CSV table of C-alpha atoms in Angstrom, one decimal:
chain,number,residue,atom,x,y,z
A,1,MET,CA,135.0,155.4,133.0
A,2,ALA,CA,131.9,154.3,132.4
A,3,ASP,CA,129.2,156.4,134.2
A,4,ARG,CA,126.7,155.4,137.1
A,5,ILE,CA,123.1,156.4,137.2
A,6,HIS,CA,121.1,156.0,139.7
A,7,PRO,CA,117.7,156.1,140.1
A,8,ALA,CA,116.0,159.4,141.0
A,9,ARG,CA,114.6,159.8,144.2
A,10,ALA,CA,111.4,161.4,145.3
A,11,GLY,CA,111.2,164.9,145.8
A,12,ASN,CA,110.0,167.6,145.4
A,13,SER,CA,112.0,168.2,142.7
A,14,SER,CA,110.3,170.6,139.7
A,15,HIS,CA,111.5,168.3,136.6
A,16,GLN,CA,109.4,164.6,137.3
A,17,PRO,CA,112.0,162.1,136.1
A,18,LYS,CA,110.9,160.9,132.4
A,19,LYS,CA,109.5,156.8,134.0
A,20,SER,CA,111.3,154.1,133.6
A,21,ASN,CA,110.5,150.6,132.2
A,22,LEU,CA,113.5,148.9,134.2
A,23,ALA,CA,112.9,147.5,138.0
A,24,PRO,CA,113.6,148.7,141.2
A,25,GLY,CA,117.7,148.8,141.3
A,26,THR,CA,118.8,148.2,138.1
A,27,TYR,CA,121.5,149.6,137.0
A,28,VAL,CA,122.4,151.1,133.1
A,29,ILE,CA,126.1,151.3,132.0
A,30,GLN,CA,127.1,153.8,129.1
A,31,ILE,CA,130.3,152.6,128.4
A,32,PRO,CA,131.6,154.9,125.0
A,33,LYS,CA,131.6,153.7,121.5
A,34,ASP,CA,134.8,153.8,120.6
A,35,GLN,CA,135.6,151.4,123.5
A,36,ILE,CA,133.0,148.8,122.0
A,37,TYR,CA,134.6,145.2,120.5
A,38,ARG,CA,132.5,143.0,118.3
A,39,ILE,CA,133.2,139.4,118.7
A,40,PRO,CA,131.1,137.1,115.7
A,41,LEU,CA,129.4,134.6,117.7
A,42,PRO,CA,131.0,130.7,117.2
A,43,GLU,CA,128.8,130.0,114.5
A,44,ASN,CA,129.0,133.3,112.5
A,45,ASP,CA,133.0,132.5,113.0
A,46,HIS,CA,132.0,129.1,111.6
A,47,ARG,CA,130.9,130.7,108.2
A,48,HIS,CA,133.8,133.2,107.8
A,49,LYS,CA,136.5,130.7,107.5
A,50,THR,CA,134.1,128.0,106.0
A,51,GLY,CA,133.9,131.7,103.0
A,52,GLY,CA,137.5,132.0,102.7
A,53,ARG,CA,138.1,128.2,102.0
A,54,ASN,CA,135.4,128.5,99.3
A,55,SER,CA,136.9,131.6,97.9
A,56,CYS,CA,140.5,130.1,98.1
A,57,CYS,CA,139.1,126.3,95.6
A,58,CYS,CA,136.8,129.3,93.3
A,59,PHE,CA,140.3,131.6,92.6
A,60,CYS,CA,142.5,128.1,91.9
A,61,LEU,CA,140.3,126.9,90.0
A,62,SER,CA,140.1,130.2,87.6
A,63,TRP,CA,143.8,130.7,87.4
A,64,ILE,CA,144.4,126.9,86.0
A,65,CYS,CA,141.2,127.4,83.9
A,66,CYS,CA,143.1,130.3,82.6
A,67,LEU,CA,146.0,128.5,82.1
A,68,PHE,CA,144.7,125.7,80.1
A,69,PHE,CA,143.2,128.2,77.6
A,70,LEU,CA,146.5,130.1,77.3
A,71,ILE,CA,148.2,126.8,76.6
A,72,LEU,CA,145.0,126.2,74.0
A,73,LEU,CA,145.5,129.2,72.4
A,74,LEU,CA,149.5,129.3,72.6
A,75,ILE,CA,148.8,125.4,69.9
A,76,ALA,CA,146.5,127.1,68.3
A,77,LEU,CA,148.9,130.1,67.4
A,78,ALA,CA,151.7,127.6,66.6
A,79,SER,CA,150.5,125.3,64.7
A,80,THR,CA,149.0,127.9,62.4
A,81,PHE,CA,152.3,129.9,61.7
A,82,PHE,CA,153.6,126.1,60.9
A,83,TYR,CA,150.7,126.1,58.3
A,84,VAL,CA,151.2,129.7,57.4
A,85,ILE,CA,155.2,129.1,57.4
A,86,PHE,CA,156.0,125.5,56.1
A,87,ARG,CA,153.0,124.5,53.6
A,88,PRO,CA,152.7,120.9,55.1
A,89,LYS,CA,152.0,118.6,52.2
A,90,LEU,CA,151.0,114.9,52.8
A,91,PRO,CA,153.0,112.6,51.0
A,92,ASN,CA,151.7,110.2,47.6
A,93,TYR,CA,152.3,107.1,47.6
A,94,SER,CA,151.7,104.4,45.4
A,95,ILE,CA,152.5,100.6,43.8
A,96,ASN,CA,154.4,100.1,40.9
A,97,THR,CA,155.0,96.7,41.2
A,98,LEU,CA,153.6,93.5,42.2
A,99,SER,CA,154.9,90.2,42.0
A,100,VAL,CA,153.3,86.6,43.5
A,101,LYS,CA,155.4,83.4,43.9
A,102,PRO,CA,152.5,81.1,41.7
A,103,PHE,CA,150.4,78.6,44.2
A,104,ASN,CA,148.1,76.2,42.6
A,105,LEU,CA,144.2,77.5,43.4
A,106,THR,CA,143.3,73.5,42.3
A,107,SER,CA,145.0,71.7,44.3
A,108,THR,CA,143.4,69.4,46.4
A,109,ASP,CA,144.7,71.0,49.2
A,110,PRO,CA,142.7,73.4,51.2
A,111,THR,CA,145.7,75.4,52.5
A,112,LEU,CA,147.5,78.4,50.4
A,113,SER,CA,150.8,80.3,51.5
A,114,PRO,CA,151.4,82.8,48.8
A,115,GLU,CA,154.7,85.1,48.4
A,116,PHE,CA,154.8,88.4,47.5
A,117,HIS,CA,156.8,91.0,45.8
A,118,VAL,CA,155.8,94.9,46.4
A,119,ALA,CA,157.4,97.8,45.3
A,120,VAL,CA,155.6,101.1,46.7
A,121,ARG,CA,156.7,104.6,45.6
A,122,ALA,CA,157.2,107.1,48.5
A,123,ASP,CA,156.7,111.3,47.3
A,124,ASN,CA,157.7,113.4,49.2
A,125,PRO,CA,156.3,117.5,47.7
A,126,ASN,CA,157.2,119.2,51.2
A,127,LYS,CA,160.1,121.7,50.4
A,128,ASN,CA,160.8,122.3,54.1
A,129,ILE,CA,159.7,119.4,55.7
A,130,GLY,CA,162.1,115.9,55.4
A,131,ILE,CA,159.9,112.0,56.9
A,132,PHE,CA,161.5,109.1,59.5
A,133,TYR,CA,160.1,106.1,58.8
A,134,VAL,CA,160.4,104.7,61.2
A,135,ASP,CA,160.3,100.6,62.8
A,136,GLY,CA,156.9,98.7,63.5
A,137,SER,CA,155.0,99.7,59.7
A,138,SER,CA,153.1,96.8,58.0
A,139,VAL,CA,151.2,96.3,54.7
A,140,THR,CA,148.5,93.2,54.6
A,141,VAL,CA,147.4,92.3,50.8
A,142,SER,CA,144.0,90.8,51.0
A,143,TYR,CA,140.8,88.9,48.7
A,144,SER,CA,138.0,89.2,49.5
A,145,ASN,CA,138.3,90.0,53.0
A,146,VAL,CA,140.5,88.2,53.5
A,147,VAL,CA,143.9,88.3,54.1
A,148,LEU,CA,146.5,86.5,52.0
A,149,CYS,CA,149.9,88.0,53.1
A,150,ASN,CA,151.1,90.5,55.3
A,151,GLY,CA,155.1,92.2,55.6
A,152,VAL,CA,156.9,95.4,57.8
A,153,LEU,CA,157.9,98.4,55.5
A,154,PRO,CA,162.0,99.7,55.6
A,155,ALA,CA,163.1,102.0,57.9
A,156,PHE,CA,164.6,104.7,56.6
A,157,TYR,CA,164.5,108.7,55.9
A,158,GLN,CA,163.5,110.6,53.2
A,159,GLY,CA,164.8,114.3,52.5
A,160,THR,CA,162.3,116.5,51.1
A,161,ASN,CA,161.4,117.0,47.6
A,162,ASN,CA,161.8,113.2,47.5
A,163,VAL,CA,161.0,109.9,45.5
A,164,THR,CA,162.2,106.9,47.3
A,165,VAL,CA,161.0,103.2,45.6
A,166,PHE,CA,161.6,100.3,48.2
A,167,LYS,CA,160.4,96.9,48.0
A,168,THR,CA,159.2,94.4,51.0
A,169,VAL,CA,157.7,91.4,50.5
A,170,LEU,CA,154.5,89.7,52.2
A,171,THR,CA,155.0,85.7,53.4
A,172,GLY,CA,150.8,83.7,53.9
A,173,SER,CA,151.0,80.4,55.5
A,174,GLY,CA,148.5,78.2,56.4
A,175,ILE,CA,145.6,80.1,54.4
A,176,ARG,CA,142.4,79.0,53.3
A,177,LEU,CA,139.7,79.9,50.7
A,178,SER,CA,136.0,79.1,51.2
A,179,SER,CA,135.3,76.9,48.3
A,180,VAL,CA,132.9,79.9,46.3
A,181,VAL,CA,136.3,82.2,47.3
A,182,ARG,CA,138.8,79.7,44.9
A,183,SER,CA,136.3,79.6,42.6
A,184,THR,CA,135.1,82.9,41.6
A,185,LEU,CA,139.6,84.1,42.0
A,186,VAL,CA,140.0,80.8,39.5
A,187,GLY,CA,137.4,82.6,37.5
A,188,GLU,CA,139.0,86.1,37.5
A,189,GLN,CA,142.3,84.8,37.1
A,190,LYS,CA,140.9,84.0,33.2
A,191,ILE,CA,139.7,87.1,32.0
A,192,GLY,CA,143.1,88.7,33.2
A,193,ARG,CA,141.1,91.0,36.2
A,194,ILE,CA,141.9,89.9,40.4
A,195,PRO,CA,140.9,93.1,42.0
A,196,LEU,CA,142.9,93.1,45.1
A,197,ASP,CA,143.3,95.3,48.7
A,198,LEU,CA,146.3,96.6,49.6
A,199,ASP,CA,147.2,98.4,53.1
A,200,LEU,CA,150.1,100.5,54.7
A,201,ASP,CA,150.2,102.0,57.8
A,202,PHE,CA,153.5,103.9,58.0
A,203,LEU,CA,154.4,104.9,61.0
A,204,VAL,CA,156.5,108.9,60.4
A,205,ARG,CA,158.3,111.4,62.2
A,206,MET,CA,158.5,114.8,60.1
A,207,LYS,CA,161.8,116.6,60.5
A,208,VAL,CA,161.5,121.0,60.4
A,209,GLY,CA,165.3,122.0,60.4
A,210,ALA,CA,166.6,120.2,63.8
A,211,VAL,CA,163.6,119.8,65.1
A,212,LYS,CA,161.4,116.2,64.6
A,213,THR,CA,157.3,115.9,65.6
A,214,TRP,CA,156.2,112.4,67.5
A,215,THR,CA,155.6,109.5,65.5
A,216,VAL,CA,152.1,110.3,63.3
A,217,THR,CA,150.9,106.9,61.6
A,218,VAL,CA,150.1,107.2,57.5
A,219,LYS,CA,147.4,104.8,56.8
A,220,VAL,CA,147.2,104.5,53.1
A,221,SER,CA,144.9,101.8,51.3
A,222,CYS,CA,145.5,101.4,47.7
A,223,ASP,CA,142.9,99.3,45.4
A,224,LEU,CA,144.6,97.0,43.0
A,225,THR,CA,144.0,95.0,39.6
A,226,VAL,CA,146.5,92.8,38.3
A,227,ASP,CA,145.9,90.6,34.7
A,228,LYS,CA,147.0,86.9,37.0
A,229,LEU,CA,148.9,86.1,40.3
A,230,THR,CA,152.4,85.5,39.0
A,231,VAL,CA,155.9,86.6,38.6
A,232,ASN,CA,155.5,88.4,35.6
A,233,SER,CA,152.4,89.4,37.3
A,234,LYS,CA,151.0,93.7,35.7
A,235,ILE,CA,149.2,96.3,37.5
A,236,VAL,CA,146.1,96.8,35.2
A,237,SER,CA,144.3,99.7,37.8
A,238,LYS,CA,145.4,101.2,40.8
A,239,VAL,CA,143.7,103.7,43.2
A,240,CYS,CA,146.1,104.4,46.6
A,241,LYS,CA,144.1,106.8,49.2
A,242,VAL,CA,146.5,108.5,52.3
A,243,LYS,CA,144.7,109.4,55.9
A,244,LEU,CA,146.4,110.3,59.3
C-alpha cells in the first residue's frame, strides 16, 4: 500500500528537516518497484510494430535468396556429374551429295525456281546418349547472301554410336538475282567452282537411359563448293561447323 508523507510541522525538534522544493500542500507518493508497469508511448508502439514487420520481410528475403542459390548449386552439381559420367560430345554433320534440277541462267525470265536434293550425314559419337530429331528442323541453301531454296528435315531417332544418312528436297520459287550476281554465277559455273552456303537448324532432344532432355537447337553451317548446278553436281570442298 502506498505511504503518504505529510509536510513536516514546525516544532522544537532537534533535527531540522531538509528544505523541500515542493510547493506547500504537495504530496509525494512512493510506489514499490515491482508494481511499476511500463506502457510504451503511441509513437514508440508504432515503431515497435513496424520494426517487427521489417524483420519478417528481411527474413523471408534471406530465405528466398538462400533457396535460389541452393537450386543453382544443385544444378551445377548435376551438370558436373552428368559431364563426368557421360562425357557428352556434339554430333558431327557433313554433306554427302548435292544435286540440282537444271535451271536456265541465260533465260530472259528474271526469276528462278531452283530445286536441290541434299544428302546429309549425321554422326552421333556418344556411347550413352541417343538423339531425337523432332519436327520443325529446317535447311536452306544460299548463294551470295541470296536464299535459293529451303526445306524441312525428317524427324527420327538416332541411337548411340550411330551414323545416319538422310535425304531432303529443297525448293525455291520466284527467286530474283541481280544482273551482277547472275553474271558472277555464270562465270563461276564455267570454271567449275560455285560457292554455296548450306545452313541446317536441327531441333533435338537428348536421351540418357529413360530420361529425355528439353528441346534444344543445333545449328550447322556448311561452306560448300560444287563444280556445277546440275543433277550430276560434285562437291569440290566442304566445311561444316556445329554450334548450339
